[in-house]
Coordinates of C-alpha atoms and ligand atoms in Angstrom, one line a residue:
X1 CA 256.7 -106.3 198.9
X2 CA 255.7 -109.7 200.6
X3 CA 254.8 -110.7 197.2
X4 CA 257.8 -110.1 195.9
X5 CA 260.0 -112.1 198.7
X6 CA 257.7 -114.8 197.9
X7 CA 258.4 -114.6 194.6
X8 CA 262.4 -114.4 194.7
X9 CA 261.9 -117.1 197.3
X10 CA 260.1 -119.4 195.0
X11 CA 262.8 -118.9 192.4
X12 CA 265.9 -119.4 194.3
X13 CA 264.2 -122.3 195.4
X14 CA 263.5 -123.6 192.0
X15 CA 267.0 -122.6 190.8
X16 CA 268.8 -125.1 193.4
X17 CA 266.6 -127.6 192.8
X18 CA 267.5 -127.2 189.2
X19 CA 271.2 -127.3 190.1
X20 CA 270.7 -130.4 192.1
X21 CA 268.2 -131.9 189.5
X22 CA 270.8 -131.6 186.8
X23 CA 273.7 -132.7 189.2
X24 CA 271.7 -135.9 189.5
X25 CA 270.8 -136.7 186.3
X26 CA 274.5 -136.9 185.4
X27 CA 276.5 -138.3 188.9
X28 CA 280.0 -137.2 188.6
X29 CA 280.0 -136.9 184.5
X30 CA 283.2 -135.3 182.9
X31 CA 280.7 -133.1 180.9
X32 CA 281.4 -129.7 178.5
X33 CA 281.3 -126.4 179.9
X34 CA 277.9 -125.1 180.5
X35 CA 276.9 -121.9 179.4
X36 CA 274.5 -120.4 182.1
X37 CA 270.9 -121.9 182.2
X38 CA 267.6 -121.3 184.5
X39 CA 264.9 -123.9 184.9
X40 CA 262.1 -124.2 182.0
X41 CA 264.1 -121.7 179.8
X42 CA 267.5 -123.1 179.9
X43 CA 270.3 -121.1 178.2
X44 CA 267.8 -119.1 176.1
X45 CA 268.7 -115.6 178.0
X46 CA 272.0 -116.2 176.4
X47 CA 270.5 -117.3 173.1
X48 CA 267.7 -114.6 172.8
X49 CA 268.2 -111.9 170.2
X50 CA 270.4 -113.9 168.4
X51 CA 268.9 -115.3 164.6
X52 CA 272.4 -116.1 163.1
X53 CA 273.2 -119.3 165.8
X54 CA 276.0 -120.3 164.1
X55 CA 278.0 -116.9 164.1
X56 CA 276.8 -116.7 168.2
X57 CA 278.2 -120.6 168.5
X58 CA 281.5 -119.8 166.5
X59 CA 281.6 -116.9 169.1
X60 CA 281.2 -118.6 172.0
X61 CA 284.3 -120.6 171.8
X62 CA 286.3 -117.6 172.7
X63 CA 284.8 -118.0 176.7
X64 CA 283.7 -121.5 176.4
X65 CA 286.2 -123.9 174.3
X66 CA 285.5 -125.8 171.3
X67 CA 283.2 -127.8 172.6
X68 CA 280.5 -126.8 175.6
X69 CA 277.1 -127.5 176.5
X70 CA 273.5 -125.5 177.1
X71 CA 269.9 -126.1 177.5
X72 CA 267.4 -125.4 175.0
X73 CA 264.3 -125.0 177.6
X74 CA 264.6 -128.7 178.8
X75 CA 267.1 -129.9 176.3
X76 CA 270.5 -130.8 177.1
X77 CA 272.4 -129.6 173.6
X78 CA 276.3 -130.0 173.2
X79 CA 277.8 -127.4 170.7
X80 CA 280.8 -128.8 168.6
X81 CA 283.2 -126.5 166.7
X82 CA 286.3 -128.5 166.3
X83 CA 286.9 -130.7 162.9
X84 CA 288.3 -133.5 165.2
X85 CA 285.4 -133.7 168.0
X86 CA 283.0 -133.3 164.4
X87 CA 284.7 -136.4 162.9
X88 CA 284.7 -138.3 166.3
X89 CA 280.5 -137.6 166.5
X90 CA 280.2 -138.4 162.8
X91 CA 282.4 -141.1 161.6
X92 CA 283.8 -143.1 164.9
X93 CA 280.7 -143.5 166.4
X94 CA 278.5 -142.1 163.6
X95 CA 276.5 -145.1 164.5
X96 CA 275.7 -144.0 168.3
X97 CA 275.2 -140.7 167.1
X98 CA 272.8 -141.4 164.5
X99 CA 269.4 -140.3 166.2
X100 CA 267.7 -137.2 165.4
X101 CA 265.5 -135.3 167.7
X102 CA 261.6 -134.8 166.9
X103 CA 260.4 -131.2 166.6
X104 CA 257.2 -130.2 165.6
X105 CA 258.0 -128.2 162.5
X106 CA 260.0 -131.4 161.1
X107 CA 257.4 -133.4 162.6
X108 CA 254.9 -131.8 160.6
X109 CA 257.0 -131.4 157.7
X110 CA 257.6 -135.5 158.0
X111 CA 255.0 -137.0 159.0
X112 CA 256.9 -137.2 161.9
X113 CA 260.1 -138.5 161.0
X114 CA 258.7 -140.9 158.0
X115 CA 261.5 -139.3 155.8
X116 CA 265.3 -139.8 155.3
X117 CA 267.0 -136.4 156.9
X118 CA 264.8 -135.6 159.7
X119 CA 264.0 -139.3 161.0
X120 CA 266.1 -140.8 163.3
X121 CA 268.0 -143.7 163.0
X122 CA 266.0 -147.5 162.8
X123 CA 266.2 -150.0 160.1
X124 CA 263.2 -148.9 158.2
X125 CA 265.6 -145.8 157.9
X126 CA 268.2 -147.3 156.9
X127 CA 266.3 -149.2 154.1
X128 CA 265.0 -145.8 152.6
X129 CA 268.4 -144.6 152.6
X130 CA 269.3 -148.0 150.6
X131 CA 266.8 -147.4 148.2
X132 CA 267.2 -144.0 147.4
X133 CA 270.5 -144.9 146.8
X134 CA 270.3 -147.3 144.5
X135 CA 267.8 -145.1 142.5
X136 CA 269.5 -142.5 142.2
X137 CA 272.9 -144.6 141.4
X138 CA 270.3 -146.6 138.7
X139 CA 268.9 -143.5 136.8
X140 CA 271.9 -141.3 137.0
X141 CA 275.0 -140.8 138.6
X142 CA 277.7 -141.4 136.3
X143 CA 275.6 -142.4 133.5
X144 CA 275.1 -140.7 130.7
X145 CA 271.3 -139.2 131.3
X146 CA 271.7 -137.4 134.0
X147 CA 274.8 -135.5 132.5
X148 CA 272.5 -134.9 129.1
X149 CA 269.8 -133.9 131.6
X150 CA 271.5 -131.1 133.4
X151 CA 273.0 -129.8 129.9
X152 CA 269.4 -129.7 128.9
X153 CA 268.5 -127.4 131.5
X154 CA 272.1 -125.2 131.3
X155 CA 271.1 -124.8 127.5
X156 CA 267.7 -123.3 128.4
X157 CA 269.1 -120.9 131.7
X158 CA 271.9 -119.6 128.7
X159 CA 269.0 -119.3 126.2
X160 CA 267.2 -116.9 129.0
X161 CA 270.3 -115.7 129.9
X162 CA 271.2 -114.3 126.2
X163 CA 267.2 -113.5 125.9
X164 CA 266.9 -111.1 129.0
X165 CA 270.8 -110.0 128.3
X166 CA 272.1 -106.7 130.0
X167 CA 268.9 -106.5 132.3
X168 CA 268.9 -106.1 135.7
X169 CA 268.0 -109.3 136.5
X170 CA 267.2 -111.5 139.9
X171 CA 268.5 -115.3 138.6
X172 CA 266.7 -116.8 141.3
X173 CA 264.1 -118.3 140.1
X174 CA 265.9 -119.4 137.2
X175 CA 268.3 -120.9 139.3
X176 CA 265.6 -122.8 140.9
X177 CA 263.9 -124.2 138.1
X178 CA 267.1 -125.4 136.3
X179 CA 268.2 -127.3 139.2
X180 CA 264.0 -127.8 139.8
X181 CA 264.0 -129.9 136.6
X182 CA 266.9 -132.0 137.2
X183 CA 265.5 -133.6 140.3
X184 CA 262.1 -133.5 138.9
X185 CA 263.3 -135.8 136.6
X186 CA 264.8 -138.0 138.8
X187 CA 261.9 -138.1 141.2
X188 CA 258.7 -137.9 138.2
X189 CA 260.1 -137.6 135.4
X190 CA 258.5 -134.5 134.6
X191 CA 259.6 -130.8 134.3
X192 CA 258.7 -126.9 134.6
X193 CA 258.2 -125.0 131.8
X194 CA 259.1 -121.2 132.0
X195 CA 255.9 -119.6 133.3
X196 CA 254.7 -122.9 134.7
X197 CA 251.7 -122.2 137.3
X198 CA 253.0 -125.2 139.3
X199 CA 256.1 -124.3 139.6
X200 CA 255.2 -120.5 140.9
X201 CA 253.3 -123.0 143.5
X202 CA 256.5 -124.6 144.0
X203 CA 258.7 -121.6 144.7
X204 CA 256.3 -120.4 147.1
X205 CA 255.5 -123.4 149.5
X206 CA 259.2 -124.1 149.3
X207 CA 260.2 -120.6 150.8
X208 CA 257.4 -120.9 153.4
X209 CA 259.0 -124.4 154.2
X210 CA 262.4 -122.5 154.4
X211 CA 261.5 -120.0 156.5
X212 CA 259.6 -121.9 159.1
X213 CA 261.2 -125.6 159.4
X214 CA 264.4 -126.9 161.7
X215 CA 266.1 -123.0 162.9
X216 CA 265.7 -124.3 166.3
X217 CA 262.9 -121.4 167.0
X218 CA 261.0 -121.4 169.8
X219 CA 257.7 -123.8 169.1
X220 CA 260.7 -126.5 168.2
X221 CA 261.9 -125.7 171.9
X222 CA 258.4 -125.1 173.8
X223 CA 256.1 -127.2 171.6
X224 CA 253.2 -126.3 174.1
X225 CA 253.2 -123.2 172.0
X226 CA 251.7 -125.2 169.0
X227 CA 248.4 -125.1 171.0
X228 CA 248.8 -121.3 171.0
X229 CA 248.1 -118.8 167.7
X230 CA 251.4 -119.1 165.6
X231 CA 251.8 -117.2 162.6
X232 CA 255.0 -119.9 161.0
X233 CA 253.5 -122.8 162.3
X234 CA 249.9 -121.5 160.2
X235 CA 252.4 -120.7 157.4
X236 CA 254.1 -124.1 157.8
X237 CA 250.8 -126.1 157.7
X238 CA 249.8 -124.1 154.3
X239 CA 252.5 -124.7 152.6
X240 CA 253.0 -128.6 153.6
X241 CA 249.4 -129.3 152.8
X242 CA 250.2 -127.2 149.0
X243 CA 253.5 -129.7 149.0
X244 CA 251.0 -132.7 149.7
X245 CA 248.5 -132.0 147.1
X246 CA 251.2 -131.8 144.3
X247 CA 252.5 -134.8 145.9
X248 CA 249.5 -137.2 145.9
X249 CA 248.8 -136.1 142.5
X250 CA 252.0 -137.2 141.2
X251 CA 251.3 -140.4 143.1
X252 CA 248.2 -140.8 142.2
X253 CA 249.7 -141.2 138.5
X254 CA 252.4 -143.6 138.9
X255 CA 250.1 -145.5 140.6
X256 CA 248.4 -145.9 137.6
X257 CA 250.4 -145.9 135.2
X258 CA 252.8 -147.9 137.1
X259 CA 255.0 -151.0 135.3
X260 CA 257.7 -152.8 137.1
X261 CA 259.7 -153.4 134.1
X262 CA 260.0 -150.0 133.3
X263 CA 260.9 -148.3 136.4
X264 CA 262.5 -145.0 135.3
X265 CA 262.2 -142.4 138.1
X266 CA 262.2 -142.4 142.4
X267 CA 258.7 -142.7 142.9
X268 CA 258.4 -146.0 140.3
X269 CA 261.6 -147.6 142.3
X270 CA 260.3 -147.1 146.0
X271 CA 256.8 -148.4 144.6
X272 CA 258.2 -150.9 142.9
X273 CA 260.4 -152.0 146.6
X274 CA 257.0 -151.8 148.7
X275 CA 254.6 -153.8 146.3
X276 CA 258.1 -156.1 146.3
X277 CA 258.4 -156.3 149.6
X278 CA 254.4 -156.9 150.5
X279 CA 254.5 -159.7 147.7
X280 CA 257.8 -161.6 149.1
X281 CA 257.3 -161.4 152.7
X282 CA 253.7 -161.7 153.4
X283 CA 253.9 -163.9 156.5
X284 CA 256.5 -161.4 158.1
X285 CA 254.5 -159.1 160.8
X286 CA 256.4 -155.9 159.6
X287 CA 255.6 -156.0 155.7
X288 CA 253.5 -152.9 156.1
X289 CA 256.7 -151.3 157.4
X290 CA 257.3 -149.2 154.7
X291 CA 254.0 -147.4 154.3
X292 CA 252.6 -145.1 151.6
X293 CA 253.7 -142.3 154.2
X294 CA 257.3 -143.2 154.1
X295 CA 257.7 -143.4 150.6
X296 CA 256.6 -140.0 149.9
X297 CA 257.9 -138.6 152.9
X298 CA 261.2 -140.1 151.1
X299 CA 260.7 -138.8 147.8
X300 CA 260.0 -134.8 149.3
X301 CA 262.5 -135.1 151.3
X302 CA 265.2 -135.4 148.2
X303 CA 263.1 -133.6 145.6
X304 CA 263.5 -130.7 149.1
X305 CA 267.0 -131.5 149.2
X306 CA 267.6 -131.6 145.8
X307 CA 266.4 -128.1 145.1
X308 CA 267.3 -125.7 147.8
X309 CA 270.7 -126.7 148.5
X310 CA 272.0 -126.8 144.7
X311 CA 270.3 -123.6 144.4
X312 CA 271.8 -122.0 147.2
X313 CA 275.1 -122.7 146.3
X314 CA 274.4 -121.4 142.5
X315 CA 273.7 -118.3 144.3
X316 CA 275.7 -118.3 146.8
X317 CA 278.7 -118.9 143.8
X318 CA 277.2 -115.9 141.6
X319 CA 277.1 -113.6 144.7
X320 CA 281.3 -114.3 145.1
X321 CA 281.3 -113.8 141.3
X322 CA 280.4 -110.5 141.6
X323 CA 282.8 -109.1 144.3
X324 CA 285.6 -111.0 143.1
X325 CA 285.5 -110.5 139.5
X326 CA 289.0 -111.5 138.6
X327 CA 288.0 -114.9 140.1
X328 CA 285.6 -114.8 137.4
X329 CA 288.0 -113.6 134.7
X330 CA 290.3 -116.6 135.6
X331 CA 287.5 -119.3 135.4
X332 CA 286.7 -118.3 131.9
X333 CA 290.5 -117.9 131.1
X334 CA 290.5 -121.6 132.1
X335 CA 287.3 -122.7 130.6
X336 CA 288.9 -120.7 127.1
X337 CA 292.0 -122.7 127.2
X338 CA 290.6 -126.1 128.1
X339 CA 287.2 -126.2 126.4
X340 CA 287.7 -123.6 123.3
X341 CA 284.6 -122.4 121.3
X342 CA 283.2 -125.2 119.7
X343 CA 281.7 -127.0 122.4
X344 CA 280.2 -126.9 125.3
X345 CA 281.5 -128.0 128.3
X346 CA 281.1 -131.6 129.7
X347 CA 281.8 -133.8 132.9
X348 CA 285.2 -134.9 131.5
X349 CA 286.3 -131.5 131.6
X350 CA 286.3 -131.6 135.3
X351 CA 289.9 -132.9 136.1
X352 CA 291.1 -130.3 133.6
X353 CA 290.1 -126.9 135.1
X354 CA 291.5 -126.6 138.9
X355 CA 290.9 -123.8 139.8
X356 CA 287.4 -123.6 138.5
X357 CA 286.9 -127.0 141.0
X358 CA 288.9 -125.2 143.4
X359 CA 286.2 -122.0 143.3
X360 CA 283.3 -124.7 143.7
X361 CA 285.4 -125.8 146.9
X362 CA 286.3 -122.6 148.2
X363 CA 281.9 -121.3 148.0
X364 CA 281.4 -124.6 149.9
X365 CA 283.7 -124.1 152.7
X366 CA 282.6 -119.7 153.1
X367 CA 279.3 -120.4 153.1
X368 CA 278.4 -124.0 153.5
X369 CA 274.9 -124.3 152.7
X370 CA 273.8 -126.4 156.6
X371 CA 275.7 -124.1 158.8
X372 CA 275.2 -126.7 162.0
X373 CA 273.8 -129.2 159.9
X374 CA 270.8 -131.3 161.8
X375 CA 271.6 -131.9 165.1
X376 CA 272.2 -135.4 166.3
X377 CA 271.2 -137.4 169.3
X378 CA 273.1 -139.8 171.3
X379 CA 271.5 -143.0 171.2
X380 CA 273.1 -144.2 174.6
X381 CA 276.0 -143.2 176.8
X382 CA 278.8 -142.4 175.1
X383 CA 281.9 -139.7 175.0
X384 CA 283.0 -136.8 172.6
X385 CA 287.0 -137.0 173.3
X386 CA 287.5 -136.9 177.2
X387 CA 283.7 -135.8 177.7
X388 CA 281.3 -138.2 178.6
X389 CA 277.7 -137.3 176.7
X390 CA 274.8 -139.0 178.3
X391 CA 272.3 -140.6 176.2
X392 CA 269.8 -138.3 174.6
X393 CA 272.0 -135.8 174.3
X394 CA 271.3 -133.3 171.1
X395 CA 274.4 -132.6 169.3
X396 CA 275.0 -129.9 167.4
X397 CA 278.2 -129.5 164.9
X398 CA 278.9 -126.2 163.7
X399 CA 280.4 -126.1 160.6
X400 CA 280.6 -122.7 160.1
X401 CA 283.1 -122.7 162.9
X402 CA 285.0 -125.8 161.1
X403 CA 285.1 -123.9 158.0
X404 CA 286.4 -120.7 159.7
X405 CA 288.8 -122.2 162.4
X406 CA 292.0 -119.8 162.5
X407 CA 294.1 -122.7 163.4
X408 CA 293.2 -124.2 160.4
X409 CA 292.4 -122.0 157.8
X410 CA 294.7 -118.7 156.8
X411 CA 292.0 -115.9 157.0
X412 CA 289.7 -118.0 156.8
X413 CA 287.2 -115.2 156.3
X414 CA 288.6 -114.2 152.6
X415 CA 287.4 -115.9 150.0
X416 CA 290.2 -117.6 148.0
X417 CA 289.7 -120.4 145.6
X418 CA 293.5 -120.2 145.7
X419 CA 293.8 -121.9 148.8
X420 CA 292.7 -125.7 147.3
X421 CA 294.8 -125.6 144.8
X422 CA 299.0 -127.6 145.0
X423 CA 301.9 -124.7 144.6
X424 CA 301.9 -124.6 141.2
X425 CA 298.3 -124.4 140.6
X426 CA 297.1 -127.2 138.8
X427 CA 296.1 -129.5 141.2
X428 CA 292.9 -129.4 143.6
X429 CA 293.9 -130.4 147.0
X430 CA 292.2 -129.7 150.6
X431 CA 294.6 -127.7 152.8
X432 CA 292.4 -128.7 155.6
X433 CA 290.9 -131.7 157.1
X434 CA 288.6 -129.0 158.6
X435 CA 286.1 -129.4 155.8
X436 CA 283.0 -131.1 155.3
X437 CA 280.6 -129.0 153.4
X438 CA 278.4 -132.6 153.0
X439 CA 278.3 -133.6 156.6
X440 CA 280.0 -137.5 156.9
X441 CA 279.5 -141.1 158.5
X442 CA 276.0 -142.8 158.0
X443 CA 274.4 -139.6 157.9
X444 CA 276.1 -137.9 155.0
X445 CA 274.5 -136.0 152.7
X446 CA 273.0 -138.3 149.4
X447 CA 273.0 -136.2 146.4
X448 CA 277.0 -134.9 146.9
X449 CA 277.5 -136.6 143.8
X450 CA 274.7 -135.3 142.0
X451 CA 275.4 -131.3 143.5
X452 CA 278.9 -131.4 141.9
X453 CA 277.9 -132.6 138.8
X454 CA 275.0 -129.8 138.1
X455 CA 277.7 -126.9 140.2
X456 CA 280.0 -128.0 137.8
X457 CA 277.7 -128.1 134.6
X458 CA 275.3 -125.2 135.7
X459 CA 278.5 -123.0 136.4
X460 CA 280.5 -124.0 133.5
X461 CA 278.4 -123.5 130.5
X462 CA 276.8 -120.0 131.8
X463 CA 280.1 -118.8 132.7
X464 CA 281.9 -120.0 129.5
X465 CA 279.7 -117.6 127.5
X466 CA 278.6 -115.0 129.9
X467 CA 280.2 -112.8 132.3
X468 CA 278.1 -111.4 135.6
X469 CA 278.5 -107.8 136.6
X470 CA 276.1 -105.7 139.2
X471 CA 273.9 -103.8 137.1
X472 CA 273.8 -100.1 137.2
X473 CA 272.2 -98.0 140.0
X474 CA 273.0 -101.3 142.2
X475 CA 275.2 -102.1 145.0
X476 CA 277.3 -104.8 145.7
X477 CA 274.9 -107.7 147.9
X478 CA 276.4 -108.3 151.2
X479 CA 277.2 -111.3 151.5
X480 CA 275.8 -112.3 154.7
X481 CA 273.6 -115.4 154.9
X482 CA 270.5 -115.4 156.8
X483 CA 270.3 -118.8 159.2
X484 CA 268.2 -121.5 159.1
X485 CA 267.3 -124.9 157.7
X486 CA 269.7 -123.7 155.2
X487 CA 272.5 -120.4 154.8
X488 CA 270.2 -118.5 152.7
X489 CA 271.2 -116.1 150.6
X490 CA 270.6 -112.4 150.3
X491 CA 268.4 -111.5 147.8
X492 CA 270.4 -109.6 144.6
X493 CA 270.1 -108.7 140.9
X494 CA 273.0 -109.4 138.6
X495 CA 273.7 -108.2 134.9
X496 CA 274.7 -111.4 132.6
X497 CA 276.6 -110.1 129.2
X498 CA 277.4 -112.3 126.7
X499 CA 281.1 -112.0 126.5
X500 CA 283.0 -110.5 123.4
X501 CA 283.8 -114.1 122.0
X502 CA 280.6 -115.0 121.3
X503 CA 278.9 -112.2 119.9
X504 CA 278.0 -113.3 116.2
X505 CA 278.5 -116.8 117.0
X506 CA 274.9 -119.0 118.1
X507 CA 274.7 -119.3 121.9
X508 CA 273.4 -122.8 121.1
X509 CA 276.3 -124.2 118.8
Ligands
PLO601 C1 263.9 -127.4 151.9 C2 262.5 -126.9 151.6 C3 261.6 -128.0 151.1 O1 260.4 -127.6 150.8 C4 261.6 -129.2 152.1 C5 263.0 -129.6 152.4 C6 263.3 -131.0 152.4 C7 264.6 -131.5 152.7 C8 265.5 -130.6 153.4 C9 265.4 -129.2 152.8 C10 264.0 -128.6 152.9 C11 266.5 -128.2 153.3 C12 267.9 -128.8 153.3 C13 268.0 -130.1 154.0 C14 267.0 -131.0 153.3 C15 267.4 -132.4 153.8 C16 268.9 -132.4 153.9 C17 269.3 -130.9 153.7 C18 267.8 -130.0 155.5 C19 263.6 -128.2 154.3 C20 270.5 -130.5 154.5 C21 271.2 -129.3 154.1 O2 270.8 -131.1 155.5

């Protein structure tokens, strides 16, 4: 018993000098609504139990406002889940906003924060980011090659589409390596064949990267537990040393082969910036700035990026496909009258078929593929509308909530591609400034560009010639993501048909 009024002793004790700790730290700040929190642990009774953190964010709201604060252990973490406060963090002072914090599954996924997404804000960083997008504004975007790229790879995933026709089939990985191969290109110019060992390799590092890295578990939170046995952490490691050694080989040959007057892919450009920049500056102290770390940190990180969003999405659009099929049966309606039967469709059909744009919009804004996108970090005292937010403060916007705000958004849990389009239906317009599917301000996603055009192409040629149903003996897939780095999506199998139109006519014409 004696023990025990020791004990609740000690802990009362510990709680008000946690109270007065924090009432210190921040003298007479205006700050969010706090949701409950105890020393070491912070808020996480309230978090505990919960794995979809942005549905329990969204939630919160109803008790706690739009905007409110907790701890993460030691971590002082605002939650924001209004479009306005969002646009305040992000675009008006984007800049003071701009920090990330270091965790150690993005630190080991980074090289601790050598990278572009995960590495906060300095003007090495900033340099990557100018780099990359050059590059990718040199070898594609707009231009011709990367349009003939992606039709490449739509040709092939029809060509397996008509092969494998009427099977119950799971379009992941075909998904993948279409999308795989466009950003292979851009980063090594190389490919995956169907079949490719490398690319099995691939697919199953990059899950084990998915499932481990940035969902705000509990080493990111405690990382004393690194020290301790940790089944994701082992899996992390293993499938970031598998990354590496795929990595260092493609290196290792544009290293040698390497020309700077034919610089054709990522890696050649941000080799061709660091031999540049070790040549022209070598009196300056910080020419070794840009290490050999930071430029492949940079090119993982959008060869990463590059795969698993698109992908998602292209699942994420066939899954909506399926339970709404007359949104399917007015795509191709669209695609019939705009683009015919002689040809395939291009990037100049775009402007011409609304309300297949508007269906692109509408699986962006249900399930946007970062549901709180990386949190931020205050980089010195600032405010979020009438709240002051000390510096170091991680900030989290949830734009699951932005995309499902009732204020904004008529049921915004319905999925209707009608909702982007004017009156009369032929012009794509956002109801909403409560949208942001690619984030915005200096931290804005890099490859927006680049996802539309292979959404649009991917979508467009599969669904001009084939129509998705569920396959017999199968159930509609719920369509529930599962949180973390990204809104992942429910494993399902899909039936692809070719559709009446076609039959008798080559799938390749
Ligand atoms: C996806 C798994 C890869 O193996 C590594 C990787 C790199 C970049 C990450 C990406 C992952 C997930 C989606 C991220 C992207 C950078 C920007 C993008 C986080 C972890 C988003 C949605 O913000």
């Amino acid at each position: 018993m004696m023990v025990f009024h020791v004990v609740l002793i000690l802990i009362l004790a510990l709680l008000s000098f946690w109270k007065l700790a924090q009432k210190k730290l921040k003298p007479r700040l205006n700050c969010p609504r706090s949701l409950p929190s105890l020393p070491i642990i912070g808020s996480l009774l309230q978090l505990a139990g919960h794995s979809q953190l942005h549905l329990l964010f969204y939630r919160l709201q109803q008790k706690y406002g739009s905007i409110y604060s907790l701890y993460m252990g030691s971590h002082y973490v605002v939650v924001v889940n209004n479009y306005l406060q969002a646009k305040e963090v992000l675009l008006k002072k984007g800049k003071i906003f701009a920090g990330r914090p270091r965790t150690v599954t993005t630190d080991l996924l980074t090289r601790n924060g050598k990278d572009i997404a995960f590495a906060s804000y300095s003007p090495l960083w900033k340099l990557q980011r100018k780099l990359v997008h050059s590059a990718l504004a040199m070898f594609g975007e707009g231009s011709l090659t990367l349009e003939k790229l992606i039709c490449q790879e739509a040709a092939f995933l029809c060509e397996f589409l008509n092969a494998t026709q009427d099977s119950s089939l799971n379009m992941a990985p075909e998904l993948m390596r279409a999308v795989s191969n466009v950003v292979c290109s851009l980063c090594f110019k190389s490919s995956y064949r169907h079949g490719d060992a490398e690319f099995e390799t691939m697919l199953q590092y990059n899950q084990g990267i998915v499932d481990t890295v940035a969902k705000e578990g509990l080493v990111d939170i405690f990382p004393w537990l690194q020290y301790l046995p940790n089944k994701d952490l082992a899996l992390l490691k293993r499938c970031v040393e598998k990354r590496d050694q795929l990595l260092l080989q493609q290196f290792a040959k544009h290293k040698e082969e390497f020309n700077s007057d034919s610089v054709s892919d990522l890696m050649d450009a941000l080799l061709r910036a660091k031999l540049n920049m070790e040549n022209n500056n070598s009196n300056l102290p910080n020419r070794h700035e840009l290490t050999e770390d930071h430029l492949l940190m940079t090119v993982a990180d959008i060869f990463g990026a590059g795969v698993e969003t698109t992908t998602t999405v292209l699942k994420w659009a066939v899954l909506y496909l399926l339970h709404y099929p007359e949104v399917q049966q007015k795509i191709q309606e669209e695609l019939d009258q705009k683009i015919g039967f002689n040809r395939h469709p291009q990037l100049s059909d775009r402007q011409h078929l609304p309300y297949f744009e508007a269906t692109i919009s509408e699986v962006l804004r249900i399930r946007p593929v970062s549901p709180l996108l990386i949190p931020h970090v205050a980089l010195e005292d600032t405010s979020i509308g009438e709240y002051d937010i000390p510096k170091g403060t991680r900030v989290m916007i949830n734009l699951w909530s932005i995309h499902h705000d009732e204020k904004e958004w008529n049921n915004p849990g319905e999925f209707n591609p009608g909702r982007f389009l004017d009156e009369y239906g032929n012009r794509i317009y956002s109801p909403s400034p409560s949208y942001l599917p690619f984030g915005a301000g200096i931290r804005v996603c890099m490859g927006e560009a680049l996802a539309k055009m292979e959404l649009f192409l991917f979508l467009a040629w599969i669904l001009q010639r084939f129509t998705f149903t569920i396959p017999e003996g199968h159930t509609l897939p719920e369509p529930e993501g599962k949180f973390g780095v990204v809104l992942q999506v429910p494993p399902f199998k899909v039936k692809a048909t070719l559709r009446e139109v076609w039959k008798g006519l080559a799938v390749d014409q």
